[in-house]
């Protein structure tokens, strides 16, 4: 489980996260939803210390860190080994083909042999029906394919928790559906997934838990059904604004 306690992040003119406490259970899918600018990315990035909160306790499984204190690079590395982030924008290595994109991290960072890294990459490509893409370069892929490769690249590092920040918001609907199908398959496989999304239909179908971030605070944290059937005015207003 990932747990944050009393997490705060202040910018000079904005409180991005205001003393929030929330749990992300292992082997479940948690969707983080909320209005633009509410603090979703700040929260997600705090989970792998890409964004450094001013205070709070971050616990990932057996590692617990007081974020108000200085952190050592080995503490940061430990957190990063448990988590992998997939961004909104395609972030593949443009000069490397798909296979090399998938093996670069395992070889360079995790010191795996080329053979082992390639076998793992091959297995991932097969699992997601993408073997024909192995030798292509990113510019030879559609946006949806690039984003699926970005997800596999994160999975190649075998993180316990996969963090995704609006992974489909740069894609048109057909390509978005391709990527969401991959994520839906992953969710069924009990990968621990934490995903910031604007796609309420996807969140409702796939997430076990919803965290509604509203103006730097937690507006809801609990089962998916409870969120989508909430009688609370603010949640109904948000869901109303997200549909048409
Ligand atoms: N580097 C920064 N400097 C100042 N304000 C920031 C910075 N990053 C984010 N913010 C502000 O913090 C708030 C939360 O941002 P963010 O977590 O990106 O929201 P979301 O992902 O929900 O759209 C926003 O009001 C944003 O403008
Ligand atoms: Mg964001």
CSV table of C-alpha atoms and ligand atoms in Angstrom, one decimal:
chain,number,residue,atom,x,y,z
A,1,UNK,CA,0.0,0.0,0.0
A,2,UNK,CA,1.0,3.6,-0.6
A,3,UNK,CA,-0.1,5.9,2.1
A,4,UNK,CA,0.3,9.7,2.4
A,5,UNK,CA,-0.4,11.4,5.7
A,6,UNK,CA,-0.8,15.2,6.2
A,7,UNK,CA,0.7,16.0,2.9
A,8,UNK,CA,1.0,19.7,2.0
A,9,UNK,CA,2.5,21.5,-0.9
A,10,UNK,CA,2.5,25.3,-0.9
A,11,UNK,CA,3.5,27.5,-3.8
A,12,UNK,CA,4.0,31.2,-3.1
A,13,UNK,CA,0.6,32.1,-4.4
A,14,UNK,CA,-1.2,28.8,-4.2
A,15,UNK,CA,-1.8,25.9,-1.8
A,16,UNK,CA,-1.6,22.9,-4.2
A,17,UNK,CA,-2.2,20.3,-1.5
A,18,UNK,CA,-3.6,21.2,1.9
A,19,UNK,CA,-2.9,18.6,4.6
A,20,UNK,CA,-4.2,15.6,2.8
A,21,UNK,CA,-4.2,12.0,4.0
A,22,UNK,CA,-5.1,9.1,1.7
A,23,UNK,CA,-4.3,5.4,1.0
A,24,UNK,CA,-3.7,3.7,-2.3
A,25,UNK,CA,-4.1,-0.1,-1.8
A,26,UNK,CA,-1.8,-2.5,-3.5
A,27,UNK,CA,-3.1,-4.6,-6.4
A,28,UNK,CA,-6.0,-2.2,-6.9
A,29,UNK,CA,-6.7,0.5,-9.4
A,30,UNK,CA,-7.2,4.0,-8.0
A,31,UNK,CA,-8.4,6.8,-10.2
A,32,UNK,CA,-7.6,10.4,-9.2
A,33,UNK,CA,-10.2,12.7,-10.6
A,34,UNK,CA,-11.0,16.4,-10.1
A,35,UNK,CA,-11.1,19.8,-11.7
A,36,UNK,CA,-8.2,21.2,-13.6
A,37,UNK,CA,-5.7,22.8,-11.2
A,38,UNK,CA,-7.1,21.0,-8.2
A,39,UNK,CA,-3.7,19.3,-7.3
A,40,UNK,CA,-4.0,15.9,-9.0
A,41,UNK,CA,-0.6,16.0,-10.7
A,42,UNK,CA,1.0,17.4,-7.6
A,43,UNK,CA,-0.4,14.5,-5.6
A,44,UNK,CA,0.6,11.8,-8.1
A,45,UNK,CA,4.1,13.2,-8.5
A,46,UNK,CA,4.5,13.3,-4.7
A,47,UNK,CA,4.2,9.6,-4.7
A,48,UNK,CA,7.5,9.0,-6.4
A,49,UNK,CA,9.1,12.3,-5.2
A,50,UNK,CA,9.1,13.9,-8.6
A,51,UNK,CA,7.4,16.7,-6.8
A,52,UNK,CA,8.6,17.3,-3.3
A,53,UNK,CA,5.9,18.2,-0.8
A,54,UNK,CA,6.7,20.6,2.0
A,55,UNK,CA,5.5,18.2,4.6
A,56,UNK,CA,3.9,14.9,5.2
A,57,UNK,CA,4.7,11.2,5.6
A,58,UNK,CA,5.0,9.1,2.5
A,59,UNK,CA,4.8,5.3,3.1
A,60,UNK,CA,5.3,2.8,0.4
A,61,UNK,CA,5.0,-0.8,1.7
A,62,UNK,CA,7.8,-1.0,4.3
A,63,UNK,CA,9.5,2.3,3.5
A,64,UNK,CA,8.3,5.4,5.4
A,65,UNK,CA,9.7,8.9,4.9
A,66,UNK,CA,9.1,12.1,6.7
A,67,UNK,CA,9.1,14.6,3.8
A,68,UNK,CA,9.8,17.6,6.0
A,69,UNK,CA,13.3,16.2,6.6
A,70,UNK,CA,16.1,16.0,4.0
A,71,UNK,CA,16.1,12.7,2.1
A,72,UNK,CA,19.1,10.8,1.0
A,73,UNK,CA,19.5,9.7,-2.6
A,74,UNK,CA,19.2,6.1,-1.6
A,75,UNK,CA,15.8,6.8,0.0
A,76,UNK,CA,14.7,8.5,-3.2
A,77,UNK,CA,16.0,5.6,-5.3
A,78,UNK,CA,14.1,3.1,-3.1
A,79,UNK,CA,10.9,4.9,-3.7
A,80,UNK,CA,11.6,5.2,-7.5
A,81,UNK,CA,12.2,1.5,-7.7
A,82,UNK,CA,8.7,0.7,-6.4
A,83,UNK,CA,7.0,3.2,-8.7
A,84,UNK,CA,7.1,4.1,-12.4
A,85,UNK,CA,5.5,7.1,-14.0
A,86,UNK,CA,3.8,7.4,-17.4
A,87,UNK,CA,3.2,11.0,-18.5
A,88,UNK,CA,0.6,12.7,-20.6
A,89,UNK,CA,3.0,13.5,-23.4
A,90,UNK,CA,4.9,10.8,-25.2
A,91,UNK,CA,8.2,10.6,-23.6
A,92,UNK,CA,10.0,7.8,-25.6
A,93,UNK,CA,13.6,8.0,-26.6
A,94,UNK,CA,13.2,9.2,-30.1
A,95,UNK,CA,16.6,7.9,-31.3
A,96,UNK,CA,15.9,4.4,-30.1
A,97,UNK,CA,13.6,1.8,-31.6
A,98,UNK,CA,10.8,0.2,-29.5
A,99,UNK,CA,12.9,-2.8,-28.3
A,100,UNK,CA,15.7,-0.5,-27.2
A,101,UNK,CA,13.2,1.9,-25.5
A,102,UNK,CA,12.0,-1.1,-23.5
A,103,UNK,CA,15.4,-2.4,-22.6
A,104,UNK,CA,17.3,0.8,-21.9
A,105,UNK,CA,16.1,1.2,-18.3
A,106,UNK,CA,16.5,-2.4,-17.2
A,107,UNK,CA,20.0,-2.6,-18.7
A,108,UNK,CA,21.4,0.9,-17.6
A,109,UNK,CA,19.5,1.4,-14.3
A,110,UNK,CA,18.8,-2.1,-13.1
A,111,UNK,CA,22.0,-3.7,-14.6
A,112,UNK,CA,20.2,-6.5,-16.2
A,113,UNK,CA,21.9,-8.5,-19.0
A,114,UNK,CA,20.9,-7.5,-22.5
A,115,UNK,CA,19.5,-11.0,-23.0
A,116,UNK,CA,17.3,-10.9,-19.9
A,117,UNK,CA,16.1,-7.4,-20.7
A,118,UNK,CA,15.2,-8.3,-24.3
A,119,UNK,CA,13.4,-11.5,-23.2
A,120,UNK,CA,11.3,-9.4,-20.8
A,121,UNK,CA,10.6,-6.8,-23.5
A,122,UNK,CA,9.6,-9.4,-26.0
A,123,UNK,CA,7.2,-11.0,-23.4
A,124,UNK,CA,5.6,-7.6,-22.8
A,125,UNK,CA,5.2,-6.9,-26.5
A,126,UNK,CA,3.6,-10.3,-27.0
A,127,UNK,CA,1.3,-9.9,-24.0
A,128,UNK,CA,-0.1,-6.7,-25.5
A,129,UNK,CA,-0.1,-7.8,-29.1
A,130,UNK,CA,2.6,-5.4,-30.2
A,131,UNK,CA,5.4,-7.6,-31.4
A,132,UNK,CA,5.3,-6.1,-34.9
A,133,UNK,CA,6.4,-2.8,-33.5
A,134,UNK,CA,9.6,-4.0,-32.0
A,135,UNK,CA,12.0,-2.5,-34.6
A,136,UNK,CA,10.1,0.7,-35.3
A,137,UNK,CA,11.3,4.1,-34.2
A,138,UNK,CA,8.9,6.4,-32.3
A,139,UNK,CA,8.3,8.6,-35.3
A,140,UNK,CA,7.0,5.5,-37.1
A,141,UNK,CA,4.3,4.9,-34.5
A,142,UNK,CA,0.9,6.5,-34.1
A,143,UNK,CA,0.2,8.6,-30.9
A,144,UNK,CA,-1.7,5.7,-29.4
A,145,UNK,CA,1.1,3.2,-30.2
A,146,UNK,CA,3.7,5.5,-28.7
A,147,UNK,CA,1.7,5.8,-25.5
A,148,UNK,CA,1.2,2.1,-25.3
A,149,UNK,CA,5.0,1.6,-25.7
A,150,UNK,CA,5.5,4.3,-23.0
A,151,UNK,CA,3.3,2.1,-20.7
A,152,UNK,CA,5.3,-1.0,-21.6
A,153,UNK,CA,8.5,0.8,-20.9
A,154,UNK,CA,7.3,1.6,-17.4
A,155,UNK,CA,6.2,-2.0,-16.9
A,156,UNK,CA,9.6,-3.2,-18.1
A,157,UNK,CA,11.1,-1.8,-14.9
A,158,UNK,CA,8.7,-4.1,-13.0
A,159,UNK,CA,7.4,-1.4,-10.7
A,160,UNK,CA,5.0,-2.5,-7.9
A,161,UNK,CA,3.0,0.7,-8.5
A,162,UNK,CA,2.3,2.1,-12.0
A,163,UNK,CA,1.5,5.9,-11.9
A,164,UNK,CA,-0.1,7.5,-14.9
A,165,UNK,CA,-0.9,11.2,-15.3
A,166,UNK,CA,-3.7,11.7,-17.9
A,167,UNK,CA,-2.0,9.1,-20.2
A,168,UNK,CA,-4.6,9.6,-22.9
A,169,UNK,CA,-5.4,13.3,-22.9
A,170,UNK,CA,-3.2,14.0,-25.9
A,171,UNK,CA,-4.9,11.4,-28.0
A,172,UNK,CA,-7.9,11.4,-30.2
A,173,UNK,CA,-10.8,9.1,-29.2
A,174,UNK,CA,-9.9,6.1,-31.2
A,175,UNK,CA,-6.3,6.1,-30.0
A,176,UNK,CA,-7.5,6.8,-26.5
A,177,UNK,CA,-9.6,3.7,-26.6
A,178,UNK,CA,-6.5,1.6,-27.7
A,179,UNK,CA,-4.6,2.8,-24.7
A,180,UNK,CA,-7.5,2.5,-22.3
A,181,UNK,CA,-7.9,-1.1,-23.4
A,182,UNK,CA,-4.3,-1.8,-22.4
A,183,UNK,CA,-4.9,-0.2,-19.0
A,184,UNK,CA,-8.1,-2.2,-18.5
A,185,UNK,CA,-6.2,-5.4,-19.2
A,186,UNK,CA,-3.5,-4.4,-16.7
A,187,UNK,CA,-6.1,-3.5,-14.1
A,188,UNK,CA,-7.6,-7.0,-14.4
A,189,UNK,CA,-4.1,-8.5,-13.8
A,190,UNK,CA,-3.9,-6.9,-10.4
A,191,UNK,CA,-1.2,-4.4,-11.3
A,192,UNK,CA,-1.3,-1.7,-8.7
A,193,UNK,CA,-2.3,1.3,-10.8
A,194,UNK,CA,-2.9,4.9,-9.8
A,195,UNK,CA,-4.2,7.0,-12.7
A,196,UNK,CA,-5.1,10.6,-13.1
A,197,UNK,CA,-7.9,10.7,-15.6
A,198,UNK,CA,-10.6,13.0,-17.0
A,199,UNK,CA,-12.4,10.0,-18.5
A,200,UNK,CA,-15.2,9.3,-16.1
A,201,UNK,CA,-16.5,6.3,-18.1
A,202,UNK,CA,-13.1,4.7,-17.8
A,203,UNK,CA,-12.8,5.5,-14.1
A,204,UNK,CA,-16.2,4.1,-13.4
A,205,UNK,CA,-15.5,0.9,-15.3
A,206,UNK,CA,-12.0,0.2,-14.3
A,207,UNK,CA,-11.2,1.8,-10.9
A,208,UNK,CA,-11.6,0.0,-7.6
A,209,UNK,CA,-11.3,3.3,-5.8
A,210,UNK,CA,-11.8,7.0,-6.6
A,211,UNK,CA,-10.0,9.9,-5.1
A,212,UNK,CA,-11.6,13.2,-5.9
A,213,UNK,CA,-9.2,16.1,-5.4
A,214,UNK,CA,-10.9,19.4,-5.1
A,215,UNK,CA,-9.0,22.6,-4.6
A,216,UNK,CA,-6.0,20.9,-2.8
A,217,UNK,CA,-8.2,18.8,-0.5
A,218,UNK,CA,-9.7,15.3,-0.7
A,219,UNK,CA,-13.4,15.7,-1.7
A,220,UNK,CA,-14.0,11.9,-1.7
A,221,UNK,CA,-11.9,8.8,-1.2
A,222,UNK,CA,-13.6,5.4,-1.4
A,223,UNK,CA,-15.2,2.8,-3.5
A,224,UNK,CA,-16.0,3.7,-7.2
A,225,UNK,CA,-19.7,3.1,-6.9
A,226,UNK,CA,-20.1,5.4,-3.9
A,227,UNK,CA,-18.5,8.2,-5.9
A,228,UNK,CA,-20.6,7.9,-9.0
A,229,UNK,CA,-23.8,7.5,-7.0
A,230,UNK,CA,-22.9,10.2,-4.4
A,231,UNK,CA,-25.7,12.5,-3.3
A,232,UNK,CA,-23.2,15.1,-2.2
A,233,UNK,CA,-23.8,18.4,-4.0
A,234,UNK,CA,-20.1,19.1,-4.9
A,235,UNK,CA,-19.6,15.7,-6.4
A,236,UNK,CA,-22.8,15.8,-8.3
A,237,UNK,CA,-21.8,19.2,-9.6
A,238,UNK,CA,-18.4,17.9,-10.7
A,239,UNK,CA,-19.9,14.9,-12.4
A,240,UNK,CA,-22.5,17.0,-14.1
A,241,UNK,CA,-19.8,19.3,-15.4
A,242,UNK,CA,-17.9,16.3,-16.8
A,243,UNK,CA,-20.9,15.0,-18.8
A,244,UNK,CA,-23.1,16.6,-21.5
B,1,LIG,N1,5.6,25.0,-10.2
B,1,LIG,C1,4.4,25.6,-9.8
B,1,LIG,N2,4.5,26.9,-9.4
B,1,LIG,C2,3.3,27.5,-8.9
B,1,LIG,N3,2.1,26.9,-8.9
B,1,LIG,C3,2.1,25.7,-9.4
B,1,LIG,C4,3.2,25.0,-9.8
B,1,LIG,N4,2.8,23.7,-10.2
B,1,LIG,C5,1.5,23.7,-10.0
B,1,LIG,N5,1.0,24.8,-9.5
B,1,LIG,C6,-0.4,25.2,-9.1
B,1,LIG,O1,-0.8,24.2,-8.2
B,1,LIG,C7,-2.1,23.9,-8.4
B,1,LIG,C8,-2.3,22.4,-8.6
B,1,LIG,O2,-1.6,22.0,-9.8
B,1,LIG,P1,-1.7,20.5,-10.5
B,1,LIG,O3,-1.4,19.5,-9.4
B,1,LIG,O4,-0.9,20.5,-11.7
B,1,LIG,O5,-3.2,20.4,-10.8
B,1,LIG,P2,-4.0,19.4,-11.7
B,1,LIG,O6,-3.1,18.3,-12.1
B,1,LIG,O7,-5.2,18.9,-10.9
B,1,LIG,O8,-4.5,20.1,-12.9
B,1,LIG,C9,-2.6,24.7,-9.6
B,1,LIG,O9,-3.3,25.8,-9.2
B,1,LIG,C10,-1.3,25.0,-10.3
B,1,LIG,O10,-1.4,26.2,-11.0
B,2,LIG,MG1,-2.4,17.6,-14.0
